[in-house]
């Protein structure tokens, strides 16, 4: 008996209903909006010269941008799923 290697994909995760997918997208977008508003409030605060705060804001902006870019890539790969 010979052993055969396969390159099949792992089994798909539990199927997600369109309603659950929409809720997940809405939650992610509302969380992102909340973070953006918090970041905007920090940017507009008067007299903010703390270098640690600036570094934190910069890091948050980079992370938000990376998440946004990943979402754009995901949307381009699966155009029917993300509307």
PDB file of C-alpha atoms in Angstrom, residues 42-78:
ATOM      1  CA  UNK A  42      -6.513  62.995  19.755  1.00  0.00           C
ATOM      2  CA  UNK A  43      -5.150  64.720  16.652  1.00  0.00           C
ATOM      3  CA  UNK A  44      -7.268  67.801  17.227  1.00  0.00           C
ATOM      4  CA  UNK A  45      -6.512  68.171  20.918  1.00  0.00           C
ATOM      5  CA  UNK A  46      -4.765  71.441  21.696  1.00  0.00           C
ATOM      6  CA  UNK A  47      -1.180  71.429  22.936  1.00  0.00           C
ATOM      7  CA  UNK A  48      -0.545  67.729  22.389  1.00  0.00           C
ATOM      8  CA  UNK A  49       3.248  67.537  22.288  1.00  0.00           C
ATOM      9  CA  UNK A  50       3.852  64.264  24.112  1.00  0.00           C
ATOM     10  CA  UNK A  51       6.156  62.132  21.907  1.00  0.00           C
ATOM     11  CA  UNK A  52       4.705  58.907  23.308  1.00  0.00           C
ATOM     12  CA  UNK A  53       1.190  59.990  22.332  1.00  0.00           C
ATOM     13  CA  UNK A  54       2.397  60.908  18.846  1.00  0.00           C
ATOM     14  CA  UNK A  55       4.092  57.513  18.476  1.00  0.00           C
ATOM     15  CA  UNK A  56       0.923  55.768  19.650  1.00  0.00           C
ATOM     16  CA  UNK A  57      -1.210  57.716  17.167  1.00  0.00           C
ATOM     17  CA  UNK A  58       1.242  56.964  14.367  1.00  0.00           C
ATOM     18  CA  UNK A  59       1.188  53.238  15.214  1.00  0.00           C
ATOM     19  CA  UNK A  60      -2.637  53.232  15.338  1.00  0.00           C
ATOM     20  CA  UNK A  61      -2.787  54.982  11.965  1.00  0.00           C
ATOM     21  CA  UNK A  62      -0.413  52.418  10.429  1.00  0.00           C
ATOM     22  CA  UNK A  63      -2.471  49.541  11.825  1.00  0.00           C
ATOM     23  CA  UNK A  64      -5.741  51.042  10.591  1.00  0.00           C
ATOM     24  CA  UNK A  65      -4.225  51.570   7.150  1.00  0.00           C
ATOM     25  CA  UNK A  66      -2.958  47.977   7.019  1.00  0.00           C
ATOM     26  CA  UNK A  67      -6.400  46.640   7.995  1.00  0.00           C
ATOM     27  CA  UNK A  68      -8.034  48.836   5.361  1.00  0.00           C
ATOM     28  CA  UNK A  69      -5.609  47.634   2.669  1.00  0.00           C
ATOM     29  CA  UNK A  70      -6.237  44.001   3.653  1.00  0.00           C
ATOM     30  CA  UNK A  71      -9.986  44.601   3.362  1.00  0.00           C
ATOM     31  CA  UNK A  72      -9.550  46.114  -0.096  1.00  0.00           C
ATOM     32  CA  UNK A  73      -7.519  43.093  -1.197  1.00  0.00           C
ATOM     33  CA  UNK A  74     -10.113  40.728   0.289  1.00  0.00           C
ATOM     34  CA  UNK A  75     -12.882  42.595  -1.556  1.00  0.00           C
ATOM     35  CA  UNK A  76     -11.017  42.355  -4.851  1.00  0.00           C
ATOM     36  CA  UNK A  77     -10.477  38.616  -4.387  1.00  0.00           C
ATOM     37  CA  UNK A  78     -14.092  37.919  -3.362  1.00  0.00           C
TER      38      UNK A  78
END
